[in-house]
PDB file of C-alpha atoms in Angstrom:
ATOM      1  CA  UNK A  25       0.021   0.109   0.010  1.00 48.00           C
ATOM      2  CA  UNK A  26       1.522   3.336  -1.008  1.00 55.00           C
ATOM      3  CA  UNK A  27       0.782   6.614   0.669  1.00 56.00           C
ATOM      4  CA  UNK A  28       0.216   9.899  -1.164  1.00 57.00           C
ATOM      5  CA  UNK A  29       3.138  12.080  -0.138  1.00 55.00           C
ATOM      6  CA  UNK A  30       0.910  15.154  -0.429  1.00 54.00           C
ATOM      7  CA  UNK A  31      -1.596  13.742   2.074  1.00 56.00           C
ATOM      8  CA  UNK A  32       1.261  13.438   4.635  1.00 63.00           C
ATOM      9  CA  UNK A  33       2.637  16.816   3.847  1.00 71.00           C
ATOM     10  CA  UNK A  34      -0.237  19.293   2.985  1.00 80.00           C
ATOM     11  CA  UNK A  35       0.578  22.508   1.257  1.00 83.00           C
ATOM     12  CA  UNK A  36       0.874  25.409   3.705  1.00 86.00           C
ATOM     13  CA  UNK A  37       0.515  29.178   3.265  1.00 79.00           C
ATOM     14  CA  UNK A  38       4.337  29.405   3.403  1.00 80.00           C
ATOM     15  CA  UNK A  39       4.674  27.004   0.465  1.00 79.00           C
ATOM     16  CA  UNK A  40       2.295  29.048  -1.583  1.00 77.00           C
ATOM     17  CA  UNK A  41       4.020  32.238  -0.642  1.00 74.00           C
ATOM     18  CA  UNK A  42       7.361  30.849  -1.620  1.00 79.00           C
ATOM     19  CA  UNK A  43       6.148  29.562  -4.873  1.00 77.00           C
ATOM     20  CA  UNK A  44       4.537  32.769  -5.814  1.00 72.00           C
ATOM     21  CA  UNK A  45       7.776  34.800  -4.890  1.00 77.00           C
ATOM     22  CA  UNK A  46       9.960  32.490  -6.716  1.00 82.00           C
ATOM     23  CA  UNK A  47       7.589  32.233  -9.730  1.00 77.00           C
ATOM     24  CA  UNK A  48       6.877  35.725 -10.896  1.00 73.00           C
ATOM     25  CA  UNK A  49       5.760  34.314 -14.243  1.00 76.00           C
ATOM     26  CA  UNK A  50       2.716  32.892 -12.584  1.00 73.00           C
ATOM     27  CA  UNK A  51       0.912  36.131 -12.689  1.00 65.00           C
ATOM     28  CA  UNK A  52       1.867  36.642 -16.269  1.00 69.00           C
ATOM     29  CA  UNK A  53       0.042  33.374 -17.100  1.00 76.00           C
ATOM     30  CA  UNK A  54      -2.818  34.329 -14.752  1.00 68.00           C
ATOM     31  CA  UNK A  55      -3.071  38.121 -15.002  1.00 65.00           C
ATOM     32  CA  UNK A  56      -6.867  37.908 -14.339  1.00 66.00           C
ATOM     33  CA  UNK A  57      -6.285  37.043 -10.789  1.00 65.00           C
ATOM     34  CA  UNK A  58      -4.714  40.345 -10.022  1.00 62.00           C
ATOM     35  CA  UNK A  59      -7.945  42.120 -10.582  1.00 62.00           C
ATOM     36  CA  UNK A  60     -10.052  39.418  -8.964  1.00 62.00           C
ATOM     37  CA  UNK A  61      -8.210  39.321  -5.655  1.00 62.00           C
ATOM     38  CA  UNK A  62     -10.067  41.184  -2.991  1.00 61.00           C
ATOM     39  CA  UNK A  63      -8.582  42.419   0.151  1.00 59.00           C
ATOM     40  CA  UNK A  64      -9.755  44.149   3.291  1.00 63.00           C
ATOM     41  CA  UNK A  65      -8.809  47.751   3.427  1.00 59.00           C
ATOM     42  CA  UNK A  66      -6.797  49.122   6.468  1.00 59.00           C
ATOM     43  CA  UNK A  67      -8.963  52.141   6.465  1.00 58.00           C
ATOM     44  CA  UNK A  68     -12.277  50.306   6.872  1.00 58.00           C
ATOM     45  CA  UNK A  69     -14.013  46.993   6.490  1.00 60.00           C
ATOM     46  CA  UNK A  70     -14.602  47.409   2.933  1.00 60.00           C
ATOM     47  CA  UNK A  71     -13.066  44.921   0.320  1.00 54.00           C
ATOM     48  CA  UNK A  72     -10.594  46.399  -2.329  1.00 54.00           C
ATOM     49  CA  UNK A  73      -8.797  45.008  -5.184  1.00 59.00           C
ATOM     50  CA  UNK A  74      -5.101  44.088  -4.960  1.00 60.00           C
ATOM     51  CA  UNK A  75      -4.018  47.082  -7.026  1.00 64.00           C
ATOM     52  CA  UNK A  76      -6.105  49.458  -4.752  1.00 67.00           C
ATOM     53  CA  UNK A  77      -4.552  47.863  -1.697  1.00 65.00           C
ATOM     54  CA  UNK A  78      -1.071  48.235  -3.141  1.00 71.00           C
ATOM     55  CA  UNK A  79      -1.929  51.783  -3.932  1.00 73.00           C
ATOM     56  CA  UNK A  80      -3.072  52.470  -0.261  1.00 74.00           C
ATOM     57  CA  UNK A  81       0.143  50.872   1.006  1.00 75.00           C
ATOM     58  CA  UNK A  82       2.264  53.203  -1.380  1.00 81.00           C
ATOM     59  CA  UNK A  83       0.314  56.262  -0.071  1.00 81.00           C
ATOM     60  CA  UNK A  84       1.023  55.156   3.572  1.00 81.00           C
ATOM     61  CA  UNK A  85       4.701  54.871   2.822  1.00 83.00           C
ATOM     62  CA  UNK A  86       4.686  58.294   1.055  1.00 83.00           C
ATOM     63  CA  UNK A  87       3.147  59.880   4.057  1.00 83.00           C
ATOM     64  CA  UNK A  88       5.860  58.370   6.236  1.00 82.00           C
ATOM     65  CA  UNK A  89       8.542  59.532   3.894  1.00 81.00           C
ATOM     66  CA  UNK A  90       6.947  63.159   3.844  1.00 80.00           C
ATOM     67  CA  UNK A  91       6.938  63.214   7.540  1.00 81.00           C
ATOM     68  CA  UNK A  92      10.604  62.280   7.661  1.00 81.00           C
ATOM     69  CA  UNK A  93      11.477  64.764   5.038  1.00 80.00           C
ATOM     70  CA  UNK A  94       9.611  67.535   6.960  1.00 80.00           C
ATOM     71  CA  UNK A  95      11.462  66.600  10.113  1.00 76.00           C
ATOM     72  CA  UNK A  96      14.808  66.674   8.209  1.00 76.00           C
ATOM     73  CA  UNK A  97      13.811  70.203   6.926  1.00 72.00           C
ATOM     74  CA  UNK A  98      12.872  71.492  10.435  1.00 73.00           C
ATOM     75  CA  UNK A  99      16.082  70.030  11.889  1.00 66.00           C
ATOM     76  CA  UNK A 100      18.104  71.604   9.024  1.00 67.00           C
ATOM     77  CA  UNK A 101      16.274  74.974   9.635  1.00 69.00           C
ATOM     78  CA  UNK A 102      17.077  74.782  13.413  1.00 72.00           C
ATOM     79  CA  UNK A 103      20.745  73.859  12.841  1.00 69.00           C
ATOM     80  CA  UNK A 104      21.054  76.820  10.467  1.00 74.00           C
ATOM     81  CA  UNK A 105      19.682  79.050  13.135  1.00 75.00           C
ATOM     82  CA  UNK A 106      22.160  77.715  15.704  1.00 75.00           C
ATOM     83  CA  UNK A 107      24.970  77.868  13.239  1.00 78.00           C
ATOM     84  CA  UNK A 108      24.264  81.680  12.769  1.00 83.00           C
ATOM     85  CA  UNK A 109      23.932  82.315  16.480  1.00 82.00           C
ATOM     86  CA  UNK A 110      27.368  80.520  16.896  1.00 79.00           C
ATOM     87  CA  UNK A 111      28.909  82.671  14.238  1.00 82.00           C
ATOM     88  CA  UNK A 112      27.581  85.887  15.927  1.00 85.00           C
ATOM     89  CA  UNK A 113      28.828  84.542  19.300  1.00 83.00           C
ATOM     90  CA  UNK A 114      32.338  83.988  17.786  1.00 83.00           C
ATOM     91  CA  UNK A 115      32.420  87.434  16.193  1.00 86.00           C
ATOM     92  CA  UNK A 116      31.631  89.078  19.463  1.00 85.00           C
ATOM     93  CA  UNK A 117      34.490  87.205  21.148  1.00 85.00           C
ATOM     94  CA  UNK A 118      36.910  88.478  18.392  1.00 83.00           C
ATOM     95  CA  UNK A 119      35.767  92.012  19.358  1.00 85.00           C
ATOM     96  CA  UNK A 120      36.576  91.876  23.057  1.00 87.00           C
ATOM     97  CA  UNK A 121      39.616  94.250  23.529  1.00 88.00           C
ATOM     98  CA  UNK A 122      41.212  92.743  26.589  1.00 91.00           C
ATOM     99  CA  UNK A 123      41.621  89.173  27.838  1.00 91.00           C
ATOM    100  CA  UNK A 124      40.284  90.078  31.247  1.00 92.00           C
ATOM    101  CA  UNK A 125      36.839  90.842  29.678  1.00 94.00           C
ATOM    102  CA  UNK A 126      36.537  87.560  27.877  1.00 94.00           C
ATOM    103  CA  UNK A 127      34.886  85.415  30.593  1.00 95.00           C
ATOM    104  CA  UNK A 128      32.056  88.027  31.072  1.00 94.00           C
ATOM    105  CA  UNK A 129      31.620  88.370  27.426  1.00 94.00           C
ATOM    106  CA  UNK A 130      31.357  84.723  26.852  1.00 94.00           C
ATOM    107  CA  UNK A 131      28.788  84.371  29.616  1.00 94.00           C
ATOM    108  CA  UNK A 132      26.655  87.317  28.427  1.00 92.00           C
ATOM    109  CA  UNK A 133      26.800  86.308  24.731  1.00 91.00           C
ATOM    110  CA  UNK A 134      25.804  82.719  25.250  1.00 92.00           C
ATOM    111  CA  UNK A 135      22.910  83.823  27.479  1.00 91.00           C
ATOM    112  CA  UNK A 136      21.746  86.366  24.653  1.00 89.00           C
ATOM    113  CA  UNK A 137      22.531  84.448  21.610  1.00 88.00           C
ATOM    114  CA  UNK A 138      21.421  80.995  22.687  1.00 88.00           C
ATOM    115  CA  UNK A 139      18.716  82.161  25.131  1.00 90.00           C
ATOM    116  CA  UNK A 140      20.195  80.129  28.079  1.00 93.00           C
ATOM    117  CA  UNK A 141      18.597  81.348  31.379  1.00 94.00           C
ATOM    118  CA  UNK A 142      21.716  80.930  33.463  1.00 96.00           C
ATOM    119  CA  UNK A 143      25.318  80.600  32.552  1.00 96.00           C
ATOM    120  CA  UNK A 144      28.715  80.508  34.586  1.00 96.00           C
ATOM    121  CA  UNK A 145      32.255  80.158  33.882  1.00 96.00           C
ATOM    122  CA  UNK A 146      35.391  79.425  35.916  1.00 97.00           C
ATOM    123  CA  UNK A 147      38.893  79.365  34.763  1.00 96.00           C
ATOM    124  CA  UNK A 148      42.053  78.196  36.588  1.00 95.00           C
ATOM    125  CA  UNK A 149      45.789  78.084  36.005  1.00 92.00           C
ATOM    126  CA  UNK A 150      45.502  81.697  34.610  1.00 93.00           C
ATOM    127  CA  UNK A 151      48.567  84.036  34.575  1.00 92.00           C
ATOM    128  CA  UNK A 152      49.240  86.140  37.662  1.00 92.00           C
ATOM    129  CA  UNK A 153      47.543  89.128  36.359  1.00 91.00           C
ATOM    130  CA  UNK A 154      44.139  87.394  36.436  1.00 92.00           C
ATOM    131  CA  UNK A 155      44.551  85.110  39.501  1.00 92.00           C
ATOM    132  CA  UNK A 156      42.460  87.561  41.676  1.00 92.00           C
ATOM    133  CA  UNK A 157      39.540  87.862  39.303  1.00 94.00           C
ATOM    134  CA  UNK A 158      36.117  86.521  40.133  1.00 93.00           C
ATOM    135  CA  UNK A 159      36.187  84.174  37.162  1.00 95.00           C
ATOM    136  CA  UNK A 160      39.488  82.501  38.575  1.00 94.00           C
ATOM    137  CA  UNK A 161      38.075  81.998  42.175  1.00 93.00           C
ATOM    138  CA  UNK A 162      35.709  79.292  43.519  1.00 90.00           C
ATOM    139  CA  UNK A 163      36.658  76.135  41.671  1.00 93.00           C
ATOM    140  CA  UNK A 164      37.677  73.524  44.070  1.00 95.00           C
ATOM    141  CA  UNK A 165      40.186  70.732  43.360  1.00 95.00           C
ATOM    142  CA  UNK A 166      37.314  68.358  43.004  1.00 95.00           C
ATOM    143  CA  UNK A 167      35.630  70.444  40.426  1.00 94.00           C
ATOM    144  CA  UNK A 168      38.856  70.820  38.444  1.00 95.00           C
ATOM    145  CA  UNK A 169      39.350  67.115  38.546  1.00 96.00           C
ATOM    146  CA  UNK A 170      35.803  66.472  37.343  1.00 95.00           C
ATOM    147  CA  UNK A 171      36.169  69.006  34.489  1.00 95.00           C
ATOM    148  CA  UNK A 172      39.323  67.233  33.391  1.00 95.00           C
ATOM    149  CA  UNK A 173      37.432  63.850  33.514  1.00 95.00           C
ATOM    150  CA  UNK A 174      34.896  65.037  30.908  1.00 95.00           C
ATOM    151  CA  UNK A 175      35.779  64.229  27.225  1.00 92.00           C
ATOM    152  CA  UNK A 176      32.415  65.571  26.140  1.00 92.00           C
ATOM    153  CA  UNK A 177      29.778  67.982  27.469  1.00 94.00           C
ATOM    154  CA  UNK A 178      27.694  66.523  30.287  1.00 95.00           C
ATOM    155  CA  UNK A 179      23.953  67.051  29.558  1.00 95.00           C
ATOM    156  CA  UNK A 180      21.335  66.042  32.079  1.00 94.00           C
ATOM    157  CA  UNK A 181      19.338  66.528  35.141  1.00 91.00           C
ATOM    158  CA  UNK A 182      20.424  68.545  38.065  1.00 85.00           C
ATOM    159  CA  UNK A 183      22.474  66.058  40.156  1.00 84.00           C
ATOM    160  CA  UNK A 184      23.900  68.558  42.691  1.00 82.00           C
ATOM    161  CA  UNK A 185      27.073  69.428  41.042  1.00 92.00           C
ATOM    162  CA  UNK A 186      29.459  71.883  42.728  1.00 92.00           C
ATOM    163  CA  UNK A 187      29.426  74.035  39.635  1.00 94.00           C
ATOM    164  CA  UNK A 188      25.706  74.872  40.222  1.00 93.00           C
ATOM    165  CA  UNK A 189      26.818  77.125  43.108  1.00 93.00           C
ATOM    166  CA  UNK A 190      28.385  79.357  40.584  1.00 96.00           C
ATOM    167  CA  UNK A 191      25.011  80.280  39.261  1.00 95.00           C
ATOM    168  CA  UNK A 192      22.786  83.040  40.563  1.00 93.00           C
ATOM    169  CA  UNK A 193      19.827  80.665  41.191  1.00 94.00           C
ATOM    170  CA  UNK A 194      21.036  77.069  41.555  1.00 92.00           C
ATOM    171  CA  UNK A 195      17.813  75.941  43.085  1.00 92.00           C
ATOM    172  CA  UNK A 196      15.911  76.810  39.966  1.00 93.00           C
ATOM    173  CA  UNK A 197      17.880  74.469  37.726  1.00 94.00           C
ATOM    174  CA  UNK A 198      16.222  71.480  36.422  1.00 94.00           C
ATOM    175  CA  UNK A 199      18.693  70.548  33.617  1.00 95.00           C
ATOM    176  CA  UNK A 200      22.175  71.600  32.740  1.00 95.00           C
ATOM    177  CA  UNK A 201      25.186  71.230  30.531  1.00 96.00           C
ATOM    178  CA  UNK A 202      28.825  71.224  31.943  1.00 97.00           C
ATOM    179  CA  UNK A 203      31.267  72.073  29.209  1.00 96.00           C
ATOM    180  CA  UNK A 204      35.020  71.357  29.785  1.00 96.00           C
ATOM    181  CA  UNK A 205      37.499  73.829  28.457  1.00 96.00           C
ATOM    182  CA  UNK A 206      40.931  72.630  27.524  1.00 94.00           C
ATOM    183  CA  UNK A 207      43.576  73.214  24.693  1.00 91.00           C
ATOM    184  CA  UNK A 208      42.557  71.504  21.518  1.00 86.00           C
ATOM    185  CA  UNK A 209      39.460  69.357  20.914  1.00 87.00           C
ATOM    186  CA  UNK A 210      37.160  69.050  23.825  1.00 85.00           C
ATOM    187  CA  UNK A 211      37.112  65.276  23.297  1.00 87.00           C
ATOM    188  CA  UNK A 212      40.865  64.892  24.103  1.00 88.00           C
ATOM    189  CA  UNK A 213      41.672  63.603  27.641  1.00 88.00           C
ATOM    190  CA  UNK A 214      44.057  66.405  28.340  1.00 92.00           C
ATOM    191  CA  UNK A 215      43.667  68.407  31.708  1.00 94.00           C
ATOM    192  CA  UNK A 216      40.911  71.081  31.547  1.00 95.00           C
ATOM    193  CA  UNK A 217      41.688  74.738  32.616  1.00 96.00           C
ATOM    194  CA  UNK A 218      37.997  75.728  32.947  1.00 96.00           C
ATOM    195  CA  UNK A 219      34.411  74.751  33.011  1.00 97.00           C
ATOM    196  CA  UNK A 220      31.470  76.342  31.489  1.00 97.00           C
ATOM    197  CA  UNK A 221      27.930  75.833  32.969  1.00 97.00           C
ATOM    198  CA  UNK A 222      24.740  76.228  31.017  1.00 96.00           C
ATOM    199  CA  UNK A 223      21.468  75.899  33.085  1.00 96.00           C
ATOM    200  CA  UNK A 224      17.842  75.979  32.594  1.00 95.00           C
ATOM    201  CA  UNK A 225      14.533  75.555  34.660  1.00 95.00           C
ATOM    202  CA  UNK A 226      13.240  73.397  31.770  1.00 94.00           C
ATOM    203  CA  UNK A 227      14.061  69.626  32.572  1.00 92.00           C
ATOM    204  CA  UNK A 228      14.103  68.904  28.709  1.00 92.00           C
ATOM    205  CA  UNK A 229      16.361  71.805  27.636  1.00 93.00           C
ATOM    206  CA  UNK A 230      19.470  69.625  28.340  1.00 94.00           C
ATOM    207  CA  UNK A 231      19.052  65.906  28.201  1.00 93.00           C
ATOM    208  CA  UNK A 232      21.340  62.963  28.179  1.00 91.00           C
ATOM    209  CA  UNK A 233      20.330  61.868  24.635  1.00 88.00           C
ATOM    210  CA  UNK A 234      20.773  65.143  22.951  1.00 88.00           C
ATOM    211  CA  UNK A 235      23.495  65.920  20.351  1.00 86.00           C
ATOM    212  CA  UNK A 236      26.539  67.865  21.748  1.00 90.00           C
ATOM    213  CA  UNK A 237      28.175  68.965  18.245  1.00 88.00           C
ATOM    214  CA  UNK A 238      27.311  72.640  18.830  1.00 89.00           C
ATOM    215  CA  UNK A 239      28.330  72.622  22.483  1.00 92.00           C
ATOM    216  CA  UNK A 240      31.552  71.115  21.532  1.00 93.00           C
ATOM    217  CA  UNK A 241      32.180  73.894  19.110  1.00 91.00           C
ATOM    218  CA  UNK A 242      31.305  76.485  21.819  1.00 92.00           C
ATOM    219  CA  UNK A 243      33.764  74.689  24.115  1.00 93.00           C
ATOM    220  CA  UNK A 244      36.667  74.798  21.627  1.00 92.00           C
ATOM    221  CA  UNK A 245      35.869  78.412  20.488  1.00 92.00           C
ATOM    222  CA  UNK A 246      35.865  79.510  24.282  1.00 93.00           C
ATOM    223  CA  UNK A 247      38.951  77.561  25.119  1.00 94.00           C
ATOM    224  CA  UNK A 248      40.847  79.216  22.170  1.00 92.00           C
ATOM    225  CA  UNK A 249      39.803  82.689  23.340  1.00 92.00           C
ATOM    226  CA  UNK A 250      40.422  81.985  26.961  1.00 94.00           C
ATOM    227  CA  UNK A 251      43.969  80.701  26.436  1.00 91.00           C
ATOM    228  CA  UNK A 252      44.901  84.489  26.285  1.00 90.00           C
ATOM    229  CA  UNK A 253      44.361  84.440  30.071  1.00 91.00           C
ATOM    230  CA  UNK A 254      47.021  81.897  30.511  1.00 84.00           C
ATOM    231  CA  UNK A 255      49.667  83.475  28.218  1.00 72.00           C
ATOM    232  CA  UNK A 256      49.972  87.058  29.824  1.00 57.00           C
TER     233      UNK A 256
END
């Protein structure tokens, strides 16, 4: 007695799908099926043809792509605005007449150009002429060690950092950015000679997942300008 192999191994949906995927000529031979197939529309319970269902799927994909494009355009516009502000900020630094005025100018321009509610800056290892200035006072050994440990700006919640005490209203801070100042790229593990603090009452202004490219540019420009305090 022989057994029909097909009875033991019935054809499955996967078998059919594999056959259709590997045999595109099937629909050339049976083109009438394309117009006869009826599917349920995702936008209701009505039945639609296969072509109409494919058209709906394409429209949905196009909508997703349009949203992505709009998001890219929005992000590009925001980056252009920030880039323009960064250029204006750098231009203002170039116009500061004396090195001793640079820390105050950096703080004021960041507050104005980037609309950061609270900004503070401390610099150490400066030349003798500036060691008595306010910007050269108040950073403990721990704060200096912490600044040197940063190889990128810290962005996140108020975790009680010492640097918050350099601000006018530390209790109002919900999020902040701590930016190390050092010679060369901010990402290098060389000793820092300063720390820049940007703070906001908005908990979402500075977050751990945000990009730090512009903050790194600010750090490098500020570091290059403040190097004058260490040379005279």
